Amino acid sequence: MSKSLDRARRLRRKMTEPERLLWSQLRNRRFAQFKFRRQVPLGDFIVDFVCFERRLILEIDGGQHAQQIEYDAKRTRWLEAIGFRVVRFWNHDLYEASEAVAELIWRKLNEGV
């Protein structure tokens, strides 16, 4: 089994509270019948949530991401180069602006349709 698949499985078992909160809204096609998967290996990266049907990746960023801006930018460029759109949210967005988060996800899922 590949290292990234093992790591993805570990991340699924140890989701952060903000990831768990968003997953409760996305799982089992709960979000407007769109299929999302969590902690999915893509190339050298593992993305938090992905809807393959709409080529949309959702990333939930904690405080450590403030120190890895360059890495995140490189990662986003690569994901966009292979045809995905990436939307990032800060952890606190899921607590303080959950309706705005849901609205933005909805808009991104329906862009260009």
mmCIF file of N, CA and C in Angstrom:
data_model
loop_
_atom_site.group_PDB
_atom_site.id
_atom_site.type_symbol
_atom_site.label_atom_id
_atom_site.label_comp_id
_atom_site.label_asym_id
_atom_site.label_seq_id
_atom_site.Cartn_x
_atom_site.Cartn_y
_atom_site.Cartn_z
ATOM 1 N N MET A 1 0.847 -1.185 0.000
ATOM 2 C CA MET A 1 0.000 0.000 0.000
ATOM 3 C C MET A 1 0.887 1.242 0.000
ATOM 4 N N SER A 2 0.496 2.267 -0.710
ATOM 5 C CA SER A 2 1.329 3.460 -0.827
ATOM 6 C C SER A 2 1.331 4.288 0.459
ATOM 7 N N LYS A 3 2.408 5.035 0.621
ATOM 8 C CA LYS A 3 2.526 5.908 1.798
ATOM 9 C C LYS A 3 1.407 6.937 1.844
ATOM 10 N N SER A 4 1.093 7.524 0.685
ATOM 11 C CA SER A 4 0.056 8.563 0.686
ATOM 12 C C SER A 4 -1.318 7.997 1.031
ATOM 13 N N LEU A 5 -1.593 6.772 0.612
ATOM 14 C CA LEU A 5 -2.871 6.154 0.948
ATOM 15 C C LEU A 5 -2.943 5.855 2.447
ATOM 16 N N ASP A 6 -1.837 5.362 3.012
ATOM 17 C CA ASP A 6 -1.778 5.139 4.464
ATOM 18 C C ASP A 6 -1.979 6.445 5.221
ATOM 19 N N ARG A 7 -1.293 7.485 4.755
ATOM 20 C CA ARG A 7 -1.408 8.793 5.418
ATOM 21 C C ARG A 7 -2.832 9.334 5.309
ATOM 22 N N ALA A 8 -3.454 9.181 4.142
ATOM 23 C CA ALA A 8 -4.831 9.641 3.950
ATOM 24 C C ALA A 8 -5.770 8.924 4.911
ATOM 25 N N ARG A 9 -5.573 7.635 5.086
ATOM 26 C CA ARG A 9 -6.418 6.882 6.016
ATOM 27 C C ARG A 9 -6.244 7.371 7.448
ATOM 28 N N ARG A 10 -4.994 7.653 7.827
ATOM 29 C CA ARG A 10 -4.748 8.196 9.174
ATOM 30 C C ARG A 10 -5.433 9.551 9.342
ATOM 31 N N LEU A 11 -5.342 10.390 8.317
ATOM 32 C CA LEU A 11 -5.977 11.714 8.389
ATOM 33 C C LEU A 11 -7.495 11.600 8.488
ATOM 34 N N ARG A 12 -8.072 10.606 7.833
ATOM 35 C CA ARG A 12 -9.523 10.404 7.929
ATOM 36 C C ARG A 12 -9.927 10.040 9.356
ATOM 37 N N ARG A 13 -9.089 9.254 10.004
ATOM 38 C CA ARG A 13 -9.389 8.851 11.384
ATOM 39 C C ARG A 13 -9.166 9.985 12.384
ATOM 40 N N LYS A 14 -8.279 10.923 12.063
ATOM 41 C CA LYS A 14 -7.916 11.989 13.002
ATOM 42 C C LYS A 14 -8.278 13.361 12.450
ATOM 43 N N MET A 15 -9.485 13.494 11.960
ATOM 44 C CA MET A 15 -9.921 14.777 11.407
ATOM 45 C C MET A 15 -9.970 15.820 12.515
ATOM 46 N N THR A 16 -9.673 17.066 12.127
ATOM 47 C CA THR A 16 -9.806 18.166 13.079
ATOM 48 C C THR A 16 -11.288 18.458 13.285
ATOM 49 N N GLU A 17 -11.604 19.189 14.322
ATOM 50 C CA GLU A 17 -13.011 19.526 14.584
ATOM 51 C C GLU A 17 -13.623 20.331 13.427
ATOM 52 N N PRO A 18 -12.930 21.345 12.869
ATOM 53 C CA PRO A 18 -13.508 22.049 11.710
ATOM 54 C C PRO A 18 -13.721 21.128 10.510
ATOM 55 N N GLU A 19 -12.789 20.201 10.264
ATOM 56 C CA GLU A 19 -12.976 19.253 9.164
ATOM 57 C C GLU A 19 -14.180 18.355 9.429
ATOM 58 N N ARG A 20 -14.321 17.909 10.665
ATOM 59 C CA ARG A 20 -15.458 17.065 11.040
ATOM 60 C C ARG A 20 -16.776 17.822 10.839
ATOM 61 N N LEU A 21 -16.780 19.095 11.196
ATOM 62 C CA LEU A 21 -17.975 19.927 11.047
ATOM 63 C C LEU A 21 -18.379 20.045 9.571
ATOM 64 N N LEU A 22 -17.407 20.335 8.703
ATOM 65 C CA LEU A 22 -17.724 20.458 7.282
ATOM 66 C C LEU A 22 -18.104 19.098 6.690
ATOM 67 N N TRP A 23 -17.397 18.050 7.093
ATOM 68 C CA TRP A 23 -17.704 16.717 6.574
ATOM 69 C C TRP A 23 -19.132 16.308 6.911
ATOM 70 N N SER A 24 -19.619 16.704 8.080
ATOM 71 C CA SER A 24 -20.999 16.352 8.449
ATOM 72 C C SER A 24 -22.002 16.970 7.478
ATOM 73 N N GLN A 25 -21.632 18.076 6.832
ATOM 74 C CA GLN A 25 -22.512 18.715 5.852
ATOM 75 C C GLN A 25 -22.337 18.147 4.446
ATOM 76 N N LEU A 26 -21.147 17.615 4.161
ATOM 77 C CA LEU A 26 -20.837 17.158 2.803
ATOM 78 C C LEU A 26 -21.089 15.672 2.568
ATOM 79 N N ARG A 27 -20.955 14.862 3.592
ATOM 80 C CA ARG A 27 -20.971 13.408 3.416
ATOM 81 C C ARG A 27 -22.328 12.892 2.935
ATOM 82 N N ASN A 28 -22.283 11.750 2.319
ATOM 83 C CA ASN A 28 -23.497 11.072 1.830
ATOM 84 C C ASN A 28 -24.368 11.947 0.940
ATOM 85 N N ARG A 29 -23.729 12.772 0.134
ATOM 86 C CA ARG A 29 -24.438 13.656 -0.816
ATOM 87 C C ARG A 29 -25.413 14.615 -0.126
ATOM 88 N N ARG A 30 -25.118 14.978 1.104
ATOM 89 C CA ARG A 30 -25.999 15.884 1.848
ATOM 90 C C ARG A 30 -26.000 17.305 1.301
ATOM 91 N N PHE A 31 -24.918 17.674 0.630
ATOM 92 C CA PHE A 31 -24.821 19.037 0.114
ATOM 93 C C PHE A 31 -25.302 19.047 -1.329
ATOM 94 N N ALA A 32 -26.575 19.313 -1.516
ATOM 95 C CA ALA A 32 -27.197 19.434 -2.845
ATOM 96 C C ALA A 32 -26.914 18.231 -3.741
ATOM 97 N N GLN A 33 -26.812 17.060 -3.138
ATOM 98 C CA GLN A 33 -26.610 15.803 -3.860
ATOM 99 C C GLN A 33 -25.243 15.667 -4.540
ATOM 100 N N PHE A 34 -24.280 16.534 -4.189
ATOM 101 C CA PHE A 34 -22.935 16.409 -4.754
ATOM 102 C C PHE A 34 -22.129 15.413 -3.946
ATOM 103 N N LYS A 35 -21.382 14.579 -4.636
ATOM 104 C CA LYS A 35 -20.548 13.561 -3.991
ATOM 105 C C LYS A 35 -19.188 14.167 -3.653
ATOM 106 N N PHE A 36 -18.863 14.188 -2.376
ATOM 107 C CA PHE A 36 -17.547 14.624 -1.909
ATOM 108 C C PHE A 36 -16.821 13.441 -1.299
ATOM 109 N N ARG A 37 -15.519 13.441 -1.446
ATOM 110 C CA ARG A 37 -14.658 12.481 -0.761
ATOM 111 C C ARG A 37 -13.720 13.269 0.133
ATOM 112 N N ARG A 38 -13.231 12.641 1.194
ATOM 113 C CA ARG A 38 -12.351 13.341 2.129
ATOM 114 C C ARG A 38 -10.968 12.720 2.171
ATOM 115 N N GLN A 39 -9.975 13.570 2.439
ATOM 116 C CA GLN A 39 -8.585 13.143 2.572
ATOM 117 C C GLN A 39 -8.175 12.248 1.402
ATOM 118 N N VAL A 40 -8.158 12.848 0.227
ATOM 119 C CA VAL A 40 -7.905 12.104 -1.008
ATOM 120 C C VAL A 40 -6.512 12.422 -1.542
ATOM 121 N N PRO A 41 -5.692 11.389 -1.795
ATOM 122 C CA PRO A 41 -4.379 11.626 -2.403
ATOM 123 C C PRO A 41 -4.525 12.050 -3.866
ATOM 124 N N LEU A 42 -3.865 13.149 -4.220
ATOM 125 C CA LEU A 42 -3.774 13.613 -5.611
ATOM 126 C C LEU A 42 -2.312 13.975 -5.845
ATOM 127 N N GLY A 43 -1.641 13.221 -6.671
ATOM 128 C CA GLY A 43 -0.211 13.444 -6.867
ATOM 129 C C GLY A 43 0.519 13.263 -5.546
ATOM 130 N N ASP A 44 1.356 14.235 -5.199
ATOM 131 C CA ASP A 44 2.114 14.193 -3.942
ATOM 132 C C ASP A 44 1.348 14.778 -2.770
ATOM 133 N N PHE A 45 0.119 15.174 -2.990
ATOM 134 C CA PHE A 45 -0.648 15.879 -1.966
ATOM 135 C C PHE A 45 -1.869 15.077 -1.527
ATOM 136 N N ILE A 46 -2.380 15.442 -0.359
ATOM 137 C CA ILE A 46 -3.653 14.896 0.114
ATOM 138 C C ILE A 46 -4.567 16.087 0.332
ATOM 139 N N VAL A 47 -5.686 16.094 -0.377
ATOM 140 C CA VAL A 47 -6.618 17.219 -0.261
ATOM 141 C C VAL A 47 -7.680 16.885 0.780
ATOM 142 N N ASP A 48 -8.177 17.914 1.458
ATOM 143 C CA ASP A 48 -9.160 17.696 2.521
ATOM 144 C C ASP A 48 -10.463 17.116 1.972
ATOM 145 N N PHE A 49 -11.067 17.822 1.011
ATOM 146 C CA PHE A 49 -12.340 17.373 0.429
ATOM 147 C C PHE A 49 -12.311 17.643 -1.069
ATOM 148 N N VAL A 50 -12.882 16.721 -1.846
ATOM 149 C CA VAL A 50 -12.914 16.921 -3.292
ATOM 150 C C VAL A 50 -14.240 16.421 -3.854
ATOM 151 N N CYS A 51 -14.774 17.202 -4.784
ATOM 152 C CA CYS A 51 -15.925 16.798 -5.588
ATOM 153 C C CYS A 51 -15.379 16.629 -7.003
ATOM 154 N N PHE A 52 -15.172 15.375 -7.406
ATOM 155 C CA PHE A 52 -14.597 15.111 -8.726
ATOM 156 C C PHE A 52 -15.523 15.560 -9.848
ATOM 157 N N GLU A 53 -16.814 15.426 -9.636
ATOM 158 C CA GLU A 53 -17.799 15.806 -10.665
ATOM 159 C C GLU A 53 -17.622 17.266 -11.084
ATOM 160 N N ARG A 54 -17.341 18.140 -10.119
ATOM 161 C CA ARG A 54 -17.193 19.571 -10.418
ATOM 162 C C ARG A 54 -15.744 20.048 -10.309
ATOM 163 N N ARG A 55 -14.808 19.092 -10.105
ATOM 164 C CA ARG A 55 -13.376 19.423 -10.044
ATOM 165 C C ARG A 55 -13.112 20.514 -9.000
ATOM 166 N N LEU A 56 -13.747 20.355 -7.840
ATOM 167 C CA LEU A 56 -13.654 21.352 -6.772
ATOM 168 C C LEU A 56 -13.010 20.724 -5.538
ATOM 169 N N ILE A 57 -11.988 21.398 -5.023
ATOM 170 C CA ILE A 57 -11.296 20.983 -3.809
ATOM 171 C C ILE A 57 -11.565 22.006 -2.730
ATOM 172 N N LEU A 58 -11.902 21.529 -1.533
ATOM 173 C CA LEU A 58 -12.108 22.395 -0.374
ATOM 174 C C LEU A 58 -11.018 22.085 0.635
ATOM 175 N N GLU A 59 -10.310 23.123 1.072
ATOM 176 C CA GLU A 59 -9.234 22.973 2.047
ATOM 177 C C GLU A 59 -9.595 23.749 3.309
ATOM 178 N N ILE A 60 -9.379 23.131 4.452
ATOM 179 C CA ILE A 60 -9.614 23.769 5.747
ATOM 180 C C ILE A 60 -8.249 24.012 6.370
ATOM 181 N N ASP A 61 -7.917 25.282 6.574
ATOM 182 C CA ASP A 61 -6.590 25.654 7.048
ATOM 183 C C ASP A 61 -6.594 26.093 8.502
ATOM 184 N N GLY A 62 -5.687 25.502 9.269
ATOM 185 C CA GLY A 62 -5.461 25.920 10.639
ATOM 186 C C GLY A 62 -4.320 26.925 10.689
ATOM 187 N N GLY A 63 -3.928 27.284 11.876
ATOM 188 C CA GLY A 63 -2.894 28.299 12.075
ATOM 189 C C GLY A 63 -1.562 27.985 11.426
ATOM 190 N N GLN A 64 -1.207 26.707 11.291
ATOM 191 C CA GLN A 64 0.075 26.345 10.699
ATOM 192 C C GLN A 64 0.194 26.825 9.258
ATOM 193 N N HIS A 65 -0.923 27.026 8.592
ATOM 194 C CA HIS A 65 -0.888 27.462 7.195
ATOM 195 C C HIS A 65 -0.397 28.897 7.044
ATOM 196 N N ALA A 66 -0.453 29.679 8.113
ATOM 197 C CA ALA A 66 0.091 31.041 8.068
ATOM 198 C C ALA A 66 1.610 31.000 7.887
ATOM 199 N N GLN A 67 2.241 29.904 8.309
ATOM 200 C CA GLN A 67 3.686 29.754 8.167
ATOM 201 C C GLN A 67 4.090 29.001 6.899
ATOM 202 N N GLN A 68 3.141 28.484 6.163
ATOM 203 C CA GLN A 68 3.495 27.706 4.961
ATOM 204 C C GLN A 68 2.807 28.248 3.717
ATOM 205 N N ILE A 69 2.769 29.553 3.603
ATOM 206 C CA ILE A 69 2.091 30.220 2.485
ATOM 207 C C ILE A 69 2.679 29.798 1.145
ATOM 208 N N GLU A 70 4.002 29.759 1.054
ATOM 209 C CA GLU A 70 4.673 29.390 -0.195
ATOM 210 C C GLU A 70 4.318 27.957 -0.605
ATOM 211 N N TYR A 71 4.358 27.032 0.334
ATOM 212 C CA TYR A 71 4.022 25.633 0.063
ATOM 213 C C TYR A 71 2.572 25.512 -0.410
ATOM 214 N N ASP A 72 1.660 26.189 0.284
ATOM 215 C CA ASP A 72 0.246 26.126 -0.099
ATOM 216 C C ASP A 72 0.018 26.699 -1.493
ATOM 217 N N ALA A 73 0.744 27.777 -1.820
ATOM 218 C CA ALA A 73 0.601 28.388 -3.145
ATOM 219 C C ALA A 73 1.091 27.432 -4.230
ATOM 220 N N LYS A 74 2.217 26.776 -3.984
ATOM 221 C CA LYS A 74 2.760 25.797 -4.940
ATOM 222 C C LYS A 74 1.773 24.646 -5.124
ATOM 223 N N ARG A 75 1.235 24.171 -4.025
ATOM 224 C CA ARG A 75 0.278 23.076 -4.034
ATOM 225 C C ARG A 75 -0.975 23.458 -4.836
ATOM 226 N N THR A 76 -1.498 24.656 -4.581
ATOM 227 C CA THR A 76 -2.682 25.140 -5.295
ATOM 228 C C THR A 76 -2.399 25.272 -6.785
ATOM 229 N N ARG A 77 -1.223 25.815 -7.141
ATOM 230 C CA ARG A 77 -0.877 25.942 -8.569
ATOM 231 C C ARG A 77 -0.870 24.585 -9.254
ATOM 232 N N TRP A 78 -0.311 23.577 -8.593
ATOM 233 C CA TRP A 78 -0.258 22.241 -9.184
ATOM 234 C C TRP A 78 -1.664 21.664 -9.353
ATOM 235 N N LEU A 79 -2.488 21.794 -8.327
ATOM 236 C CA LEU A 79 -3.863 21.277 -8.398
ATOM 237 C C LEU A 79 -4.662 21.982 -9.489
ATOM 238 N N GLU A 80 -4.461 23.288 -9.624
ATOM 239 C CA GLU A 80 -5.155 24.033 -10.686
ATOM 240 C C GLU A 80 -4.637 23.625 -12.063
ATOM 241 N N ALA A 81 -3.346 23.328 -12.152
ATOM 242 C CA ALA A 81 -2.759 22.919 -13.436
ATOM 243 C C ALA A 81 -3.336 21.593 -13.925
ATOM 244 N N ILE A 82 -3.792 20.754 -13.007
ATOM 245 C CA ILE A 82 -4.402 19.485 -13.445
ATOM 246 C C ILE A 82 -5.930 19.585 -13.501
ATOM 247 N N GLY A 83 -6.443 20.822 -13.432
ATOM 248 C CA GLY A 83 -7.857 21.036 -13.711
ATOM 249 C C GLY A 83 -8.800 21.196 -12.533
ATOM 250 N N PHE A 84 -8.271 21.361 -11.329
ATOM 251 C CA PHE A 84 -9.129 21.554 -10.162
ATOM 252 C C PHE A 84 -9.208 23.024 -9.780
ATOM 253 N N ARG A 85 -10.307 23.380 -9.146
ATOM 254 C CA ARG A 85 -10.435 24.687 -8.502
ATOM 255 C C ARG A 85 -10.279 24.437 -7.009
ATOM 256 N N VAL A 86 -9.543 25.312 -6.336
ATOM 257 C CA VAL A 86 -9.265 25.133 -4.913
ATOM 258 C C VAL A 86 -9.858 26.299 -4.133
ATOM 259 N N VAL A 87 -10.632 25.971 -3.112
ATOM 260 C CA VAL A 87 -11.204 26.983 -2.221
ATOM 261 C C VAL A 87 -10.693 26.679 -0.816
ATOM 262 N N ARG A 88 -10.134 27.707 -0.181
ATOM 263 C CA ARG A 88 -9.578 27.544 1.164
ATOM 264 C C ARG A 88 -10.426 28.303 2.176
ATOM 265 N N PHE A 89 -10.599 27.680 3.323
ATOM 266 C CA PHE A 89 -11.285 28.311 4.449
ATOM 267 C C PHE A 89 -10.380 28.199 5.670
ATOM 268 N N TRP A 90 -10.416 29.197 6.517
ATOM 269 C CA TRP A 90 -9.730 29.109 7.808
ATOM 270 C C TRP A 90 -10.633 28.338 8.763
ATOM 271 N N ASN A 91 -10.021 27.677 9.721
ATOM 272 C CA ASN A 91 -10.789 26.923 10.719
ATOM 273 C C ASN A 91 -11.925 27.751 11.301
ATOM 274 N N HIS A 92 -11.608 28.982 11.703
ATOM 275 C CA HIS A 92 -12.630 29.795 12.386
ATOM 276 C C HIS A 92 -13.803 30.148 11.476
ATOM 277 N N ASP A 93 -13.602 30.106 10.143
ATOM 278 C CA ASP A 93 -14.713 30.379 9.214
ATOM 279 C C ASP A 93 -15.850 29.377 9.413
ATOM 280 N N LEU A 94 -15.493 28.142 9.732
ATOM 281 C CA LEU A 94 -16.518 27.109 9.894
ATOM 282 C C LEU A 94 -17.351 27.314 11.145
ATOM 283 N N TYR A 95 -16.782 28.017 12.120
ATOM 284 C CA TYR A 95 -17.525 28.301 13.351
ATOM 285 C C TYR A 95 -18.263 29.637 13.266
ATOM 286 N N GLU A 96 -17.593 30.645 12.728
ATOM 287 C CA GLU A 96 -18.125 32.006 12.777
ATOM 288 C C GLU A 96 -18.928 32.414 11.547
ATOM 289 N N ALA A 97 -18.728 31.715 10.443
ATOM 290 C CA ALA A 97 -19.405 32.123 9.200
ATOM 291 C C ALA A 97 -19.837 30.902 8.402
ATOM 292 N N SER A 98 -20.442 29.932 9.070
ATOM 293 C CA SER A 98 -20.780 28.673 8.401
ATOM 294 C C SER A 98 -21.757 28.869 7.242
ATOM 295 N N GLU A 99 -22.683 29.812 7.370
ATOM 296 C CA GLU A 99 -23.623 30.057 6.263
ATOM 297 C C GLU A 99 -22.907 30.638 5.051
ATOM 298 N N ALA A 100 -21.958 31.531 5.293
ATOM 299 C CA ALA A 100 -21.177 32.113 4.197
ATOM 300 C C ALA A 100 -20.318 31.040 3.530
ATOM 301 N N VAL A 101 -19.775 30.130 4.320
ATOM 302 C CA VAL A 101 -18.986 29.024 3.780
ATOM 303 C C VAL A 101 -19.871 28.169 2.882
ATOM 304 N N ALA A 102 -21.036 27.796 3.357
ATOM 305 C CA ALA A 102 -21.963 26.972 2.566
ATOM 306 C C ALA A 102 -22.369 27.694 1.283
ATOM 307 N N GLU A 103 -22.623 28.982 1.371
ATOM 308 C CA GLU A 103 -23.018 29.751 0.186
ATOM 309 C C GLU A 103 -21.891 29.783 -0.848
ATOM 310 N N LEU A 104 -20.650 29.972 -0.385
ATOM 311 C CA LEU A 104 -19.526 29.999 -1.308
ATOM 312 C C LEU A 104 -19.322 28.629 -1.955
ATOM 313 N N ILE A 105 -19.446 27.568 -1.197
ATOM 314 C CA ILE A 105 -19.337 26.215 -1.758
ATOM 315 C C ILE A 105 -20.397 26.011 -2.826
ATOM 316 N N TRP A 106 -21.627 26.411 -2.521
ATOM 317 C CA TRP A 106 -22.733 26.294 -3.481
ATOM 318 C C TRP A 106 -22.420 27.042 -4.776
ATOM 319 N N ARG A 107 -21.922 28.286 -4.643
ATOM 320 C CA ARG A 107 -21.601 29.086 -5.821
ATOM 321 C C ARG A 107 -20.493 28.426 -6.652
ATOM 322 N N LYS A 108 -19.472 27.930 -5.973
ATOM 323 C CA LYS A 108 -18.360 27.290 -6.680
ATOM 324 C C LYS A 108 -18.802 26.006 -7.386
ATOM 325 N N LEU A 109 -19.664 25.243 -6.757
ATOM 326 C CA LEU A 109 -20.179 24.021 -7.379
ATOM 327 C C LEU A 109 -20.993 24.324 -8.637
ATOM 328 N N ASN A 110 -21.620 25.483 -8.671
ATOM 329 C CA ASN A 110 -22.499 25.840 -9.791
ATOM 330 C C ASN A 110 -21.905 26.830 -10.765
ATOM 331 N N GLU A 111 -20.645 27.203 -10.580
ATOM 332 C CA GLU A 111 -19.976 28.112 -11.506
ATOM 333 C C GLU A 111 -19.825 27.466 -12.867
ATOM 334 N N GLY A 112 -20.154 28.198 -13.881
ATOM 335 C CA GLY A 112 -19.941 27.721 -15.242
ATOM 336 C C GLY A 112 -20.828 26.579 -15.682
ATOM 337 N N VAL A 113 -21.903 26.333 -14.927
ATOM 338 C CA VAL A 113 -22.806 25.239 -15.297
ATOM 339 C C VAL A 113 -23.923 25.773 -16.152
#
